[in-house]
PDB file of C-alpha atoms in Angstrom:
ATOM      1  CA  UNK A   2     -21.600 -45.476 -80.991  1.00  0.00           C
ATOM      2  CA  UNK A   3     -24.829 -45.542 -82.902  1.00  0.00           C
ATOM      3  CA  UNK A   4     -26.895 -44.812 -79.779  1.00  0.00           C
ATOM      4  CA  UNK A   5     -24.541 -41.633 -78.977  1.00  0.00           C
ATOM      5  CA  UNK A   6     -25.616 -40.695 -82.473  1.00  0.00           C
ATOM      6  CA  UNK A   7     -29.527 -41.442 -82.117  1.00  0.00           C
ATOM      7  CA  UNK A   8     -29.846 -39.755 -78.485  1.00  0.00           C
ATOM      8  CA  UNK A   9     -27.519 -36.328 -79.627  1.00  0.00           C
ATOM      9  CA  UNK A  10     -30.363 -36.082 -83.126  1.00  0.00           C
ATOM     10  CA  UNK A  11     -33.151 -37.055 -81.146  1.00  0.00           C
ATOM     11  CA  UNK A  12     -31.765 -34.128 -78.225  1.00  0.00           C
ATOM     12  CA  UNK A  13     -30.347 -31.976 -80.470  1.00  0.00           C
ATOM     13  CA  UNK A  14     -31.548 -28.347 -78.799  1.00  0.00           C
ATOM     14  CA  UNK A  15     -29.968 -29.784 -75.474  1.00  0.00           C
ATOM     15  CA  UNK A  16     -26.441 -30.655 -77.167  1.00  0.00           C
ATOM     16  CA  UNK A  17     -26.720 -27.502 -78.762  1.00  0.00           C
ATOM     17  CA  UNK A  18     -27.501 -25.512 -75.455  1.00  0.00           C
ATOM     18  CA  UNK A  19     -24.841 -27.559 -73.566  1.00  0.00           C
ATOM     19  CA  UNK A  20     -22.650 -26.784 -76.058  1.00  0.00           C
ATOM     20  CA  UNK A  21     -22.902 -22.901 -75.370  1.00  0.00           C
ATOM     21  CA  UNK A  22     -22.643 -23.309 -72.037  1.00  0.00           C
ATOM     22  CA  UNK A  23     -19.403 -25.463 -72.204  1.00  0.00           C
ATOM     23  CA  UNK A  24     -17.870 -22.376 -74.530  1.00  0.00           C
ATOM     24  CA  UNK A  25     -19.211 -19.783 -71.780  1.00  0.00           C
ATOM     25  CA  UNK A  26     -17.673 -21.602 -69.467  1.00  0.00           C
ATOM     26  CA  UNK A  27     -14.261 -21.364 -70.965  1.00  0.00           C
ATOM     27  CA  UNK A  28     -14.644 -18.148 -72.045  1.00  0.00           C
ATOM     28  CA  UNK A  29     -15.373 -17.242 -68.487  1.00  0.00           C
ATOM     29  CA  UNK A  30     -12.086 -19.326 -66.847  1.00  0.00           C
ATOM     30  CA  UNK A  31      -9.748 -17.792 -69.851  1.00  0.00           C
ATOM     31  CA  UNK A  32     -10.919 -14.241 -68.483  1.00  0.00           C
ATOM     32  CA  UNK A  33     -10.895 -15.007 -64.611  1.00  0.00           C
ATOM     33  CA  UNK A  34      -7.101 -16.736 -65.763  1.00  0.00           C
ATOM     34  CA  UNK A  35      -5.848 -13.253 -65.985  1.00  0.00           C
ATOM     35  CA  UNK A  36      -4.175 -10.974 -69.144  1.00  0.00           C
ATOM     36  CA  UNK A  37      -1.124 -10.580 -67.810  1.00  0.00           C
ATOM     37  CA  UNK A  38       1.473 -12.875 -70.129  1.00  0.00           C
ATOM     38  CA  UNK A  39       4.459 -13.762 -68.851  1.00  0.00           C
ATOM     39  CA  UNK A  40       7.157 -15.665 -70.880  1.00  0.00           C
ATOM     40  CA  UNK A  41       9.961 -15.909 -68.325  1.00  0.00           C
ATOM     41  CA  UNK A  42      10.865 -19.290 -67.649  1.00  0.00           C
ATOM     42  CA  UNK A  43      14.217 -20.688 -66.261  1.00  0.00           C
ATOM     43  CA  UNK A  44      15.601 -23.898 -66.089  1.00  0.00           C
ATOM     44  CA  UNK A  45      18.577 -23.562 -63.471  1.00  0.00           C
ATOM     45  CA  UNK A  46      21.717 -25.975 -63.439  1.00  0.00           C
ATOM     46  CA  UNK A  47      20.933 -26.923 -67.054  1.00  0.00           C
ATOM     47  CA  UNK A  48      23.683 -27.138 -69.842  1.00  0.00           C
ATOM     48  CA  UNK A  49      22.167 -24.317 -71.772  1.00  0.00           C
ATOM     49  CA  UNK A  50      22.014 -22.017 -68.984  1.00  0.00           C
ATOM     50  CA  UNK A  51      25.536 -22.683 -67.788  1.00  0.00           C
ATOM     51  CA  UNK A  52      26.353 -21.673 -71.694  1.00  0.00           C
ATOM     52  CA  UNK A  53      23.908 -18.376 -71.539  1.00  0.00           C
ATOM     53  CA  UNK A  54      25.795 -17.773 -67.924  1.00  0.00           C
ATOM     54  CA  UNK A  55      29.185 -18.139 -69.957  1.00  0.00           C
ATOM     55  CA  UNK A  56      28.483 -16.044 -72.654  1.00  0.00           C
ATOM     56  CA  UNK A  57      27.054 -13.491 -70.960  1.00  0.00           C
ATOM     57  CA  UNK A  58      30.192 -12.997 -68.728  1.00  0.00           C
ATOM     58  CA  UNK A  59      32.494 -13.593 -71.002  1.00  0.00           C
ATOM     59  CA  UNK A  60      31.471 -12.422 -74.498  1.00  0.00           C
ATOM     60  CA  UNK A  61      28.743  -9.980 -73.445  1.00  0.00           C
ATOM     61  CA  UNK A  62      28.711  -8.402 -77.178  1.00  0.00           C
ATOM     62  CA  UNK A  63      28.290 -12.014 -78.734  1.00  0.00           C
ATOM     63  CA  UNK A  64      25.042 -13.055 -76.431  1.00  0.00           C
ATOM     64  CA  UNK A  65      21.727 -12.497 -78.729  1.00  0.00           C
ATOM     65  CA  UNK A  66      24.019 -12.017 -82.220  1.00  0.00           C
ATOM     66  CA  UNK A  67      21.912 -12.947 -85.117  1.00  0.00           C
ATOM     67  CA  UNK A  68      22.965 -14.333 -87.959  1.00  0.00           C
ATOM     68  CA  UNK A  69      21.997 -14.892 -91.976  1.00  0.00           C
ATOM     69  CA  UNK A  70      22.056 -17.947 -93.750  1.00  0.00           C
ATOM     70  CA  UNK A  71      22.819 -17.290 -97.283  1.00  0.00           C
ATOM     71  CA  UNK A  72      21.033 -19.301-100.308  1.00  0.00           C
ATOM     72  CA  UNK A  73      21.218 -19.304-103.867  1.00  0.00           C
ATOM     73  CA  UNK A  74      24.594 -19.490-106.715  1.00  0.00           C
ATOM     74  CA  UNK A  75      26.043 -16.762-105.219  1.00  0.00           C
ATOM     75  CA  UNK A  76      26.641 -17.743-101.662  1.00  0.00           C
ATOM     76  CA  UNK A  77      30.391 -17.296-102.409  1.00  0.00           C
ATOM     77  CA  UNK A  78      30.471 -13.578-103.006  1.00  0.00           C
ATOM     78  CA  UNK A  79      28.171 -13.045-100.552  1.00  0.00           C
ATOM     79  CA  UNK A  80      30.944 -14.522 -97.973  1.00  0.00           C
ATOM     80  CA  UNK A  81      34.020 -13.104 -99.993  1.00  0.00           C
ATOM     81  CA  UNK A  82      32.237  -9.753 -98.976  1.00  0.00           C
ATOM     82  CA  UNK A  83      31.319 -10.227 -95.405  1.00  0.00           C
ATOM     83  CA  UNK A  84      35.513 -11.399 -95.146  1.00  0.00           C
ATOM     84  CA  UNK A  85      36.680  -8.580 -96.810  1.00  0.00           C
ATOM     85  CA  UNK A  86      34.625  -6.344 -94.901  1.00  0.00           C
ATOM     86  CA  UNK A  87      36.262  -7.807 -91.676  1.00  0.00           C
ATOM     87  CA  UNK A  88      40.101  -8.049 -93.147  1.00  0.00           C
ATOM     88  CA  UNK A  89      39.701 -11.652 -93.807  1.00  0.00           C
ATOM     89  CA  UNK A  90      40.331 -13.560 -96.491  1.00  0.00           C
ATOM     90  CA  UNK A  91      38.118 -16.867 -97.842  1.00  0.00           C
ATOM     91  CA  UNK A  92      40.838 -19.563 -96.816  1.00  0.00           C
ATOM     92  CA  UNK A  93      41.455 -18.152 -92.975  1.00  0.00           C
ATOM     93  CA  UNK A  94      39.593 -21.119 -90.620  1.00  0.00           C
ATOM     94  CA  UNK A  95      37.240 -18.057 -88.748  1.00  0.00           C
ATOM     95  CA  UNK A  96      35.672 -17.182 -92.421  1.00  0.00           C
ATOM     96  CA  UNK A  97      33.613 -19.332 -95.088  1.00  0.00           C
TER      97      UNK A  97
END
Protein backbone atom coordinates (compact mmCIF):
# COMPACT_ATOMS: atom_id res chain seq x y z
CA UNK A 1 0.00 0.00 0.00
CA UNK A 2 2.81 2.30 0.97
CA UNK A 3 4.28 2.27 -2.55
CA UNK A 4 0.67 3.25 -4.06
CA UNK A 5 1.08 6.11 -1.63
CA UNK A 6 4.85 7.11 -2.51
CA UNK A 7 4.34 6.79 -6.49
CA UNK A 8 0.60 8.90 -6.40
CA UNK A 9 2.89 12.03 -4.08
CA UNK A 10 5.82 11.58 -6.04
CA UNK A 11 3.20 11.78 -9.52
CA UNK A 12 0.87 13.86 -8.14
CA UNK A 13 0.13 16.34 -11.41
CA UNK A 14 -0.48 12.96 -13.36
CA UNK A 15 -3.13 11.55 -10.70
CA UNK A 16 -4.48 14.83 -10.70
CA UNK A 17 -4.75 15.10 -14.62
CA UNK A 18 -6.00 11.46 -14.81
CA UNK A 19 -8.33 12.27 -12.45
CA UNK A 20 -10.03 15.00 -14.74
CA UNK A 21 -10.00 12.98 -17.44
CA UNK A 22 -11.74 9.99 -15.65
CA UNK A 23 -14.64 12.76 -14.56
CA UNK A 24 -14.73 14.00 -18.37
CA UNK A 25 -15.13 10.84 -19.29
CA UNK A 26 -18.22 10.22 -17.29
CA UNK A 27 -19.51 13.35 -17.79
CA UNK A 28 -19.28 12.65 -21.46
CA UNK A 29 -21.07 8.83 -21.27
CA UNK A 30 -23.90 10.40 -18.75
CA UNK A 31 -24.63 12.95 -21.72
CA UNK A 32 -24.22 10.51 -24.79
CA UNK A 33 -26.66 8.07 -22.18
CA UNK A 34 -29.49 10.26 -23.17
CA UNK A 35 -32.12 12.75 -20.98
CA UNK A 36 -34.94 11.06 -21.62
CA UNK A 37 -36.08 9.28 -18.03
CA UNK A 38 -38.21 6.67 -18.10
CA UNK A 39 -39.63 5.01 -14.90
CA UNK A 40 -41.90 2.36 -16.40
CA UNK A 41 -41.00 -0.93 -15.37
CA UNK A 42 -43.19 -4.14 -15.23
CA UNK A 43 -42.78 -7.27 -13.72
CA UNK A 44 -45.49 -9.59 -15.48
CA UNK A 45 -47.01 -12.82 -13.78
CA UNK A 46 -45.92 -11.46 -10.38
CA UNK A 47 -48.23 -11.51 -7.22
CA UNK A 48 -48.35 -7.78 -7.06
CA UNK A 49 -49.32 -7.30 -10.51
CA UNK A 50 -52.03 -9.94 -10.48
CA UNK A 51 -53.30 -7.67 -7.29
CA UNK A 52 -52.82 -4.16 -9.37
CA UNK A 53 -54.70 -6.27 -12.37
CA UNK A 54 -57.49 -7.08 -9.66
CA UNK A 55 -57.96 -3.89 -8.34
CA UNK A 56 -57.97 -2.13 -11.22
CA UNK A 57 -60.90 -4.21 -12.68
CA UNK A 58 -62.63 -4.60 -9.91
CA UNK A 59 -62.38 -1.58 -7.56
CA UNK A 60 -61.22 0.97 -10.14
CA UNK A 61 -62.03 3.97 -7.53
CA UNK A 62 -59.89 2.16 -4.74
CA UNK A 63 -56.52 1.71 -7.06
CA UNK A 64 -53.96 4.71 -6.03
CA UNK A 65 -56.23 5.72 -2.65
CA UNK A 66 -53.99 7.34 -0.19
CA UNK A 67 -54.25 7.18 3.12
CA UNK A 68 -53.19 9.11 6.67
CA UNK A 69 -51.75 7.62 9.53
CA UNK A 70 -52.79 9.47 12.52
CA UNK A 71 -50.28 10.18 15.62
CA UNK A 72 -50.49 11.80 18.79
CA UNK A 73 -53.37 11.53 22.13
CA UNK A 74 -55.96 12.24 20.00
CA UNK A 75 -55.94 9.53 17.43
CA UNK A 76 -59.42 8.56 18.75
CA UNK A 77 -61.35 11.63 17.72
CA UNK A 78 -59.59 11.88 14.82
CA UNK A 79 -61.22 8.30 13.81
CA UNK A 80 -64.62 8.97 15.69
CA UNK A 81 -64.73 11.82 12.97
CA UNK A 82 -63.65 10.15 9.83
CA UNK A 83 -66.70 7.28 11.05
CA UNK A 84 -69.14 9.70 11.59
CA UNK A 85 -68.44 11.39 8.50
CA UNK A 86 -69.08 8.01 6.66
CA UNK A 87 -72.31 6.83 8.93
CA UNK A 88 -70.18 4.59 10.93
CA UNK A 89 -69.82 4.15 14.24
CA UNK A 90 -66.27 3.27 16.31
CA UNK A 91 -67.27 -0.47 17.17
CA UNK A 92 -68.45 -1.51 13.34
CA UNK A 93 -65.33 -4.06 12.10
CA UNK A 94 -64.78 -1.59 8.63
CA UNK A 95 -63.91 1.53 11.13
CA UNK A 96 -61.10 2.09 13.91
Amino acid sequence: MSFIANWTFKHRKLVVLLWLLLLGGITVLAQNAGTAYSDSFTLPNTESKTALDLLTKYAPTQRGTQSSVVRGKSWRANVRKNCSNRGETLDSSSCG
